[in-house]
XYZ file of C-alpha atoms in Angstrom:
567
model
C 9.896 2.598 46.158
C 12.003 -0.122 47.572
C 13.048 -1.674 44.292
C 16.534 -3.094 44.411
C 19.187 -1.065 42.658
C 20.833 -2.982 39.854
C 24.399 -1.951 39.200
C 25.404 -1.174 35.659
C 28.318 -3.277 34.509
C 30.440 -1.785 31.773
C 31.090 -4.305 28.966
C 34.308 -3.817 27.207
C 33.743 -3.989 23.459
C 36.337 -4.729 20.835
C 37.536 -1.555 19.298
C 35.901 -0.947 16.030
C 38.109 -1.005 12.980
C 38.360 2.320 11.058
C 38.194 0.500 7.799
C 36.377 -2.445 6.145
C 36.663 -5.921 7.604
C 39.737 -7.800 6.295
C 38.999 -9.848 3.095
C 40.761 -12.954 1.971
C 43.752 -12.535 -0.324
C 42.120 -14.686 -3.103
C 38.919 -12.668 -2.998
C 40.799 -9.392 -3.359
C 42.764 -10.941 -6.229
C 39.545 -12.013 -7.973
C 38.017 -8.555 -7.650
C 41.225 -6.836 -8.815
C 41.437 -9.162 -11.870
C 37.856 -8.529 -12.764
C 38.243 -4.710 -12.509
C 41.523 -4.566 -14.318
C 44.805 -3.195 -13.164
C 44.356 0.294 -14.655
C 41.059 1.092 -13.064
C 40.823 4.194 -10.822
C 39.757 2.891 -7.393
C 40.038 6.351 -5.766
C 36.959 7.758 -7.523
C 33.883 7.274 -5.329
C 31.629 8.146 -8.334
C 32.818 5.009 -10.288
C 31.319 2.587 -7.614
C 28.316 1.645 -9.809
C 30.563 1.090 -12.805
C 32.723 -1.272 -10.724
C 29.562 -3.102 -9.525
C 28.598 -3.591 -13.180
C 32.025 -5.089 -13.933
C 31.678 -7.585 -11.118
C 28.157 -8.431 -11.994
C 28.894 -8.960 -15.624
C 31.924 -11.054 -14.734
C 30.462 -13.346 -12.120
C 26.679 -13.177 -13.026
C 25.925 -11.917 -9.573
C 27.340 -9.884 -6.671
C 28.714 -12.076 -3.931
C 28.921 -10.503 -0.552
C 32.639 -11.281 -0.199
C 33.226 -9.550 -3.515
C 31.356 -6.504 -2.277
C 33.575 -6.539 0.881
C 36.620 -6.788 -1.336
C 35.523 -3.906 -3.485
C 34.831 -1.819 -0.347
C 38.307 -2.491 0.849
C 39.952 -1.591 -2.473
C 37.915 1.634 -2.686
C 38.449 2.470 1.017
C 34.618 2.595 1.561
C 32.569 0.906 4.306
C 30.965 -2.457 3.378
C 27.636 -0.895 4.341
C 28.119 1.934 1.856
C 28.881 -0.430 -1.042
C 25.993 -2.853 -0.023
C 23.360 -0.034 0.193
C 24.195 1.112 -3.286
C 24.323 -2.382 -4.796
C 20.969 -3.396 -3.153
C 19.216 -0.280 -4.464
C 19.490 -1.188 -8.131
C 17.295 -4.022 -9.622
C 19.922 -5.211 -12.092
C 22.389 -6.195 -9.336
C 21.740 -9.551 -7.655
C 23.421 -9.912 -4.297
C 23.995 -13.458 -3.012
C 25.151 -14.608 0.389
C 27.069 -17.820 1.155
C 25.287 -20.889 2.338
C 25.877 -22.372 5.836
C 28.991 -24.111 4.562
C 30.497 -20.902 3.350
C 29.970 -21.696 -0.364
C 28.215 -19.508 -2.919
C 25.630 -20.879 -5.254
C 26.475 -20.643 -8.959
C 24.866 -17.910 -10.912
C 22.099 -18.884 -13.351
C 23.576 -20.154 -16.526
C 21.307 -17.877 -18.560
C 18.491 -15.460 -17.715
C 15.605 -14.561 -20.083
C 13.700 -11.421 -19.190
C 10.172 -10.920 -20.475
C 8.920 -7.394 -20.323
C 5.712 -6.944 -18.441
C 5.223 -3.280 -19.206
C 1.761 -2.243 -20.238
C 2.331 -2.444 -24.013
C 3.801 -5.912 -23.685
C 1.072 -7.048 -21.399
C -1.506 -5.923 -23.980
C 0.417 -8.087 -26.563
C 0.513 -11.232 -24.502
C 3.477 -11.057 -22.153
C 1.709 -12.894 -19.454
C 1.096 -15.945 -21.642
C 4.751 -15.797 -22.791
C 5.980 -15.747 -19.244
C 3.807 -18.773 -18.445
C 5.071 -20.851 -21.403
C 8.778 -20.211 -21.580
C 9.979 -22.021 -18.360
C 8.691 -25.326 -19.677
C 10.091 -24.794 -23.260
C 13.493 -23.530 -22.115
C 14.190 -25.967 -19.278
C 15.372 -25.664 -15.754
C 18.862 -24.317 -16.609
C 17.386 -21.061 -18.094
C 15.835 -18.652 -15.574
C 12.790 -16.784 -16.883
C 11.717 -13.676 -15.047
C 9.449 -10.653 -15.523
C 11.116 -7.316 -16.063
C 9.723 -3.692 -16.018
C 9.350 -1.941 -19.332
C 12.598 -2.395 -21.374
C 11.934 0.382 -23.845
C 10.831 -1.809 -26.865
C 7.128 -1.097 -26.670
C 6.777 -0.941 -30.514
C 8.109 -4.587 -30.569
C 5.698 -5.977 -27.979
C 5.812 -8.438 -26.518
C 9.612 -8.068 -26.049
C 12.076 -10.302 -24.280
C 15.804 -10.191 -23.676
C 18.029 -13.232 -23.741
C 20.928 -12.075 -21.400
C 21.718 -8.814 -23.314
C 20.069 -9.772 -26.701
C 16.643 -8.326 -27.281
C 13.981 -10.492 -28.989
C 11.406 -8.268 -30.634
C 7.754 -9.506 -31.121
C 8.759 -12.464 -28.958
C 7.096 -15.837 -29.202
C 8.117 -19.001 -27.400
C 9.657 -20.299 -30.674
C 11.610 -17.111 -31.411
C 13.025 -16.874 -27.850
C 13.976 -20.497 -27.977
C 15.812 -19.886 -31.224
C 17.853 -17.123 -29.749
C 18.666 -19.236 -26.690
C 19.733 -22.140 -28.843
C 21.760 -20.022 -31.159
C 24.089 -18.965 -28.297
C 23.588 -15.234 -29.163
C 23.890 -13.325 -25.959
C 24.752 -9.745 -26.805
C 23.026 -7.197 -28.965
C 24.983 -6.222 -32.178
C 23.494 -2.884 -33.370
C 21.833 -2.671 -36.773
C 23.678 -0.537 -39.369
C 23.681 3.127 -38.380
C 25.249 6.389 -39.381
C 28.731 6.179 -37.946
C 31.319 8.945 -37.609
C 32.699 8.905 -41.117
C 29.213 8.670 -42.775
C 27.819 11.360 -40.469
C 30.752 13.708 -41.494
C 30.048 13.108 -45.070
C 26.488 14.253 -44.586
C 27.520 17.410 -42.864
C 27.738 16.515 -39.216
C 29.512 18.953 -36.972
C 29.319 21.729 -39.545
C 27.256 23.877 -37.222
C 29.629 23.255 -34.330
C 32.506 24.245 -36.421
C 30.756 27.491 -37.248
C 30.393 28.137 -33.540
C 33.930 27.590 -32.524
C 35.197 29.467 -35.578
C 33.248 32.566 -34.508
C 30.760 32.497 -37.337
C 28.124 32.103 -34.658
C 28.357 33.773 -31.289
C 26.960 32.457 -28.071
C 24.247 35.042 -27.707
C 22.845 34.479 -31.192
C 22.859 30.699 -30.691
C 20.994 31.045 -27.385
C 18.522 33.473 -28.842
C 17.842 30.992 -31.746
C 17.150 28.310 -29.211
C 14.826 30.504 -27.269
C 12.917 31.641 -30.436
C 12.475 28.045 -31.683
C 10.400 27.244 -28.603
C 12.279 23.991 -28.063
C 11.415 22.570 -24.572
C 12.849 19.712 -22.595
C 11.584 16.563 -24.249
C 12.234 14.200 -21.366
C 8.934 15.240 -19.679
C 9.331 18.417 -17.703
C 9.257 20.731 -20.797
C 11.464 23.538 -19.434
C 12.468 25.868 -22.306
C 15.940 24.759 -23.539
C 17.293 28.159 -24.435
C 16.317 29.583 -21.094
C 18.048 26.763 -19.316
C 21.266 27.488 -21.196
C 21.127 31.102 -20.180
C 20.472 30.186 -16.504
C 23.375 27.710 -16.215
C 25.772 29.947 -18.241
C 25.165 32.768 -15.639
C 26.406 30.423 -12.766
C 30.058 30.402 -11.715
C 32.294 27.727 -13.239
C 33.291 25.063 -13.486
C 29.985 23.955 -14.942
C 29.022 20.351 -15.829
C 26.473 18.604 -18.028
C 24.386 15.549 -17.415
C 22.537 13.928 -20.276
C 19.528 11.733 -19.421
C 19.041 8.643 -21.690
C 17.538 6.569 -18.843
C 14.184 6.541 -20.726
C 12.430 4.340 -18.174
C 8.864 5.722 -18.542
C 6.712 2.751 -19.760
C 5.689 3.292 -23.283
C 8.805 5.488 -24.191
C 11.479 4.460 -26.784
C 12.018 7.594 -28.879
C 15.583 8.242 -27.569
C 16.608 4.678 -28.392
C 15.030 5.047 -31.884
C 17.201 8.056 -32.703
C 20.340 6.901 -30.975
C 20.304 3.544 -32.945
C 20.190 5.461 -36.214
C 22.064 8.803 -35.966
C 24.171 9.197 -32.750
C 26.226 12.083 -34.103
C 23.265 14.427 -34.467
C 22.894 14.048 -30.697
C 26.637 14.295 -30.035
C 26.921 17.485 -32.129
C 23.964 18.997 -30.151
C 25.702 17.987 -26.914
C 29.057 19.723 -27.961
C 27.169 22.864 -29.137
C 25.425 23.096 -25.730
C 28.744 22.551 -23.982
C 30.365 25.246 -25.946
C 27.521 27.762 -25.469
C 27.148 27.203 -21.736
C 30.886 26.772 -21.009
C 30.918 23.117 -19.882
C 34.015 21.380 -18.625
C 32.788 17.838 -18.434
C 29.820 15.840 -19.635
C 28.220 12.679 -18.152
C 25.955 10.688 -20.370
C 23.640 8.439 -18.342
C 22.289 5.533 -20.466
C 19.844 2.897 -19.203
C 21.256 -0.514 -18.739
C 18.690 -2.154 -20.859
C 20.011 -0.391 -23.989
C 23.001 -2.696 -24.541
C 23.164 -2.040 -28.364
C 23.060 1.707 -27.767
C 25.909 1.453 -25.305
C 28.041 -0.283 -27.895
C 27.183 2.420 -30.393
C 28.105 5.215 -27.988
C 31.366 3.568 -26.968
C 32.491 3.252 -30.565
C 31.413 6.668 -31.753
C 32.823 8.475 -28.664
C 36.182 6.791 -29.413
C 35.980 7.915 -32.951
C 35.059 11.479 -31.791
C 38.132 11.458 -29.486
C 40.441 10.245 -32.209
C 39.277 12.966 -34.591
C 37.878 15.839 -32.468
C 35.731 18.316 -34.403
C 36.824 21.183 -32.132
C 39.737 22.146 -29.939
C 39.346 21.443 -26.192
C 36.589 18.891 -26.490
C 35.065 18.475 -23.050
C 35.661 15.119 -21.435
C 32.524 12.902 -22.114
C 31.989 9.985 -19.613
C 29.439 7.307 -20.436
C 27.653 6.027 -17.369
C 25.553 2.871 -17.146
C 22.203 2.816 -15.290
C 21.387 -0.230 -13.237
C 17.673 -0.700 -13.485
C 15.979 2.047 -11.475
C 13.028 4.087 -12.968
C 13.547 6.773 -10.384
C 16.858 7.752 -12.011
C 14.961 9.327 -14.794
C 14.227 12.117 -12.256
C 17.110 14.663 -12.736
C 18.430 14.865 -9.219
C 18.160 11.050 -8.654
C 20.148 10.611 -11.876
C 22.825 13.002 -10.558
C 22.985 10.944 -7.353
C 23.477 7.827 -9.370
C 26.231 9.311 -11.522
C 28.005 10.240 -8.256
C 27.880 6.549 -7.489
C 25.150 6.645 -4.863
C 21.533 5.379 -4.507
C 19.280 7.122 -6.960
C 17.271 9.071 -4.461
C 15.764 12.459 -5.501
C 17.059 15.552 -3.731
C 15.048 18.163 -2.004
C 14.901 21.443 -3.837
C 16.020 24.246 -3.682
C 18.880 24.353 -4.457
C 18.179 23.441 -8.042
C 20.389 21.289 -10.306
C 21.275 24.376 -12.325
C 22.910 25.853 -9.242
C 24.104 22.812 -7.247
C 24.109 19.722 -9.355
C 26.743 17.135 -10.008
C 29.524 17.173 -7.408
C 28.104 20.476 -6.102
C 28.645 22.249 -9.364
C 26.123 24.166 -11.636
C 24.834 21.531 -14.034
C 23.034 21.651 -17.373
C 20.659 18.661 -17.445
C 19.124 17.616 -20.669
C 17.207 14.754 -22.162
C 18.769 13.066 -25.299
C 16.109 14.242 -27.715
C 16.405 17.886 -26.647
C 20.060 17.894 -27.663
C 19.290 15.842 -30.754
C 17.353 18.706 -32.378
C 19.896 21.498 -31.591
C 21.999 21.141 -34.806
C 18.958 21.111 -37.066
C 17.373 24.042 -35.379
C 20.557 26.132 -35.623
C 21.092 25.052 -39.335
C 17.560 25.710 -40.454
C 16.632 28.535 -38.156
C 14.139 29.035 -35.262
C 11.281 29.503 -37.692
C 11.750 26.094 -39.132
C 11.031 24.256 -35.870
C 8.480 26.726 -34.564
C 6.681 26.603 -37.985
C 5.359 23.133 -37.283
C 2.328 22.609 -35.187
C -1.493 22.207 -35.105
C -4.350 23.646 -33.190
C -2.377 26.753 -32.144
C 0.638 24.756 -30.951
C 4.282 25.122 -32.162
C 7.092 22.729 -32.797
C 7.586 19.036 -33.518
C 7.126 16.075 -31.145
C 8.428 12.522 -31.367
C 5.579 10.274 -30.202
C 6.419 6.752 -29.072
C 3.275 4.951 -30.123
C 2.390 1.438 -29.088
C -0.648 -0.628 -28.296
C -3.608 -1.443 -30.637
C -2.465 0.261 -33.816
C -1.416 -1.194 -37.075
C 1.968 0.531 -37.258
C 3.523 1.307 -33.855
C 6.800 3.216 -33.637
C 8.249 6.628 -33.231
C 6.226 9.204 -35.158
C 7.535 12.666 -35.818
C 4.466 14.795 -35.941
C 3.430 18.417 -35.324
C 3.018 19.478 -31.693
C -0.696 19.632 -30.956
C -1.763 16.818 -33.226
C -4.644 14.932 -31.763
C -4.688 11.208 -30.847
C -7.178 10.517 -33.502
C -5.066 12.281 -36.163
C -1.956 10.621 -35.012
C -3.536 7.136 -35.396
C -4.967 7.783 -38.832
C -2.161 9.769 -40.371
C 0.932 8.068 -38.831
C -0.094 4.640 -37.512
C -2.231 3.093 -40.280
C -5.286 3.152 -38.088
C -6.397 0.824 -35.394
C -5.691 -2.977 -35.563
C -8.232 -4.940 -37.480
C -11.283 -5.710 -35.319
C -10.308 -3.144 -32.618
C -12.044 0.066 -31.807
C -10.534 3.024 -29.903
C -11.426 2.827 -26.180
C -8.857 4.981 -24.588
C -5.249 5.942 -24.459
C -2.206 6.850 -22.317
C -0.976 10.284 -23.553
C 2.253 10.415 -21.641
C 3.322 6.967 -20.498
C 2.551 5.298 -17.168
C 2.457 8.552 -15.159
C 0.567 10.651 -17.714
C -2.937 9.293 -16.932
C -5.530 7.519 -19.050
C -8.058 9.265 -21.240
C -11.168 7.815 -22.986
C -11.920 7.759 -26.733
C -14.321 10.732 -26.251
C -11.200 12.855 -25.704
C -9.217 11.727 -28.663
C -9.471 15.113 -30.277
C -7.627 17.063 -27.557
C -4.311 18.489 -28.862
C -1.317 16.568 -27.612
C 1.281 18.956 -26.193
C 2.638 20.635 -23.059
C -0.058 22.357 -21.004
C -3.090 20.996 -23.105
C -3.910 17.889 -21.098
C -3.716 19.197 -17.534
C -7.344 20.352 -17.540
C -8.234 16.719 -18.117
C -6.013 15.407 -15.231
C -3.266 14.169 -17.528
C -0.001 15.370 -19.085
C 2.067 14.606 -22.150
C 5.438 13.986 -20.449
C 7.737 12.122 -22.832
C 4.951 11.742 -25.392
C 4.610 7.996 -24.914
C 1.185 7.124 -26.305
C -0.255 3.677 -25.666
C -3.479 3.068 -27.534
C -6.227 0.899 -25.895
C -9.111 -0.754 -27.658
C -12.526 -2.124 -26.804
C -10.793 -5.367 -25.900
C -8.959 -3.775 -23.015
C -10.104 -2.578 -19.554
C -8.768 0.651 -18.037
C -8.854 -0.947 -14.581
C -6.452 -3.684 -15.732
C -4.201 -0.992 -17.155
C -4.263 0.893 -13.844
C -3.343 -2.251 -11.954
C -0.330 -2.888 -14.195
C 0.875 0.711 -13.812
C 0.404 0.809 -10.040
C 2.299 -2.330 -9.584
C 5.131 -0.804 -11.652
C 5.107 2.358 -9.475
C 5.140 0.255 -6.223
C 8.154 -1.689 -7.591
C 10.060 1.448 -8.721
C 9.413 3.730 -5.688
C 12.821 4.450 -4.137
C 11.373 4.338 -0.692
C 12.723 7.664 0.451
C 9.362 9.182 1.307
C 6.482 7.539 3.059
C 3.619 9.009 0.880
C 5.060 7.247 -2.197
C 6.588 4.201 -0.556
C 3.437 3.325 1.418
C 0.967 5.054 -0.894
C 1.776 3.082 -4.018
C 1.543 -0.220 -2.179
C -1.803 0.771 -0.509
C -3.314 1.884 -3.836
C -2.325 -1.283 -5.448
C -4.045 -3.239 -2.725
C -7.200 -1.078 -2.924
C -7.686 -1.552 -6.688
C -7.106 -5.312 -6.671
C -10.842 -6.036 -6.975
C -13.486 -4.374 -9.187
C -15.102 -2.642 -6.223
C -12.999 0.374 -5.330
C -13.322 2.535 -2.189
C -13.364 5.805 -4.192
C -13.390 8.089 -1.111
C -10.295 6.412 0.338
C -8.576 6.385 -3.006
C -9.209 10.092 -3.456
C -7.851 10.909 -0.057
C -4.750 8.828 -0.612
C -4.258 10.394 -4.014
C -4.271 13.861 -2.469
C -1.767 12.911 0.175
C 0.522 11.493 -2.398
C 0.375 14.479 -4.570
C 0.857 16.929 -1.755
C 3.531 15.180 0.234
C 5.739 13.098 -2.116
C 9.264 14.367 -2.734
C 9.331 13.881 -6.476
C 7.232 13.374 -9.579
C 7.035 9.619 -9.075
C 4.838 9.718 -6.006
C 3.079 12.858 -7.215
C 1.943 11.316 -10.529
C 1.503 7.742 -9.511
C -2.244 8.330 -8.682
C -2.964 9.617 -12.159
C -4.091 6.270 -13.737
C -6.330 5.447 -10.799
C -7.837 8.886 -10.676
C -8.560 8.785 -14.464
C -10.255 5.442 -14.160
C -12.619 6.821 -11.525
C -13.202 9.938 -13.620
C -13.487 8.538 -17.133
C -14.205 4.797 -16.817
C -16.768 4.493 -13.984
C -18.640 1.840 -15.923
C -15.806 -0.609 -15.115
C -16.144 -0.268 -11.413
C -18.687 -2.171 -9.410
């Protein structure tokens, strides 16, 4: 070949700076002032907490503030930006061409578009509110906010509006109420008067030894109540056998659509949970505890801040482990235990590959006891009343108690404490006052968005771990959404798949691309069943975590149980 040889010219590039780009002095001062002078900027794991402070203070995250925070924390701007952009509750804004930043919306109203709220008229509420509230109020849809028994639910800034109507939302907006003041609850002094921390004191005084406590937990049959159902006592024994220091992570993210049981108990009796937490820490030998609370639960955060302060002022035991309250930022994926741990460490909430498991290599590389709120909530009562008390409940050959979050087409929705193994039909008739007037049972979600959809013909199947898998479903967090003859399972599946697409962390292709493709394929009433089945299998086999593996459940159940709705 006689092609001419083109010489390579070396272009000298400006040497890269080892740290973040310089930030203006006023921007740095603004960020420092917002964070406070006593904040620890050396802790990488507090990044999300600092982002919350800036987002609350300015109503948004300006890119110059992110650069300023990066400089103060000695992180790269890219590292701060990737974390801030991962979470839905952080709104990043860039300057206009003239270098100025647009003002944050004066007020934001969020209308829940979760399945229970959609059944109750959330779409109509979303359509009407902008005209009623005016241009100065931003109205947006939000994924399930954990108030399904109050559907349709809305939030005015941080103030929830139960059973929302255009008039009730406008009344809250006009009143100027912006924060959620919790309803009366059992505070520290009231809880002590009723015997709180008595079991804990028995443990630390030597009246109960660790082995007997763990054996009681094992005999009770208590399983993890966040969805996975791993036996609690066995988990304590496994983590205790690992070398110290050991840590604990408590999951109160409760993002599964239809689930609100943890909020229900926390709003009423926080110290039963805190005593269970301290007993578990004592038994397993925990040095530090991190409580991860979903951002939508503003009232619960206020409760925990107050009661943790009271606990610190009057500790019920010597050497109380440090308890840190961490705030989620709007990411359903952080309900997955390893994604939650990544978030607590101040990172994007992306699930880890396993092994190693969290019990071996968890928070900050240490063995970690991970528990759902409700699992710890039952610990003091089980130890006080004995394993047989808890195991003695149950129906249809099942054992224990379950807290069902019931919403949808029933007269009396809410958290229903019922025997494990109760059927949907029994649950509705005995605990929910029956179906709504003029509605007939058509189907139900037994385990929230990811648990599948069952028809009325399977309303007599016991609701518990391991009983629903033969039917292509699972109980998960026991979030039961009841459908009537006025609903369509195809519409429910579309709502749920849009949610999964929105909440996929994007780490793995089967989930990221699969949820989007499934949503497209089910948009009409004529579904390509063969293609959907193939896509479902790929998502189940190849997704990293339970989100992608369970996301096809609603669609598969429609094909299996509701074929009459498909063209």
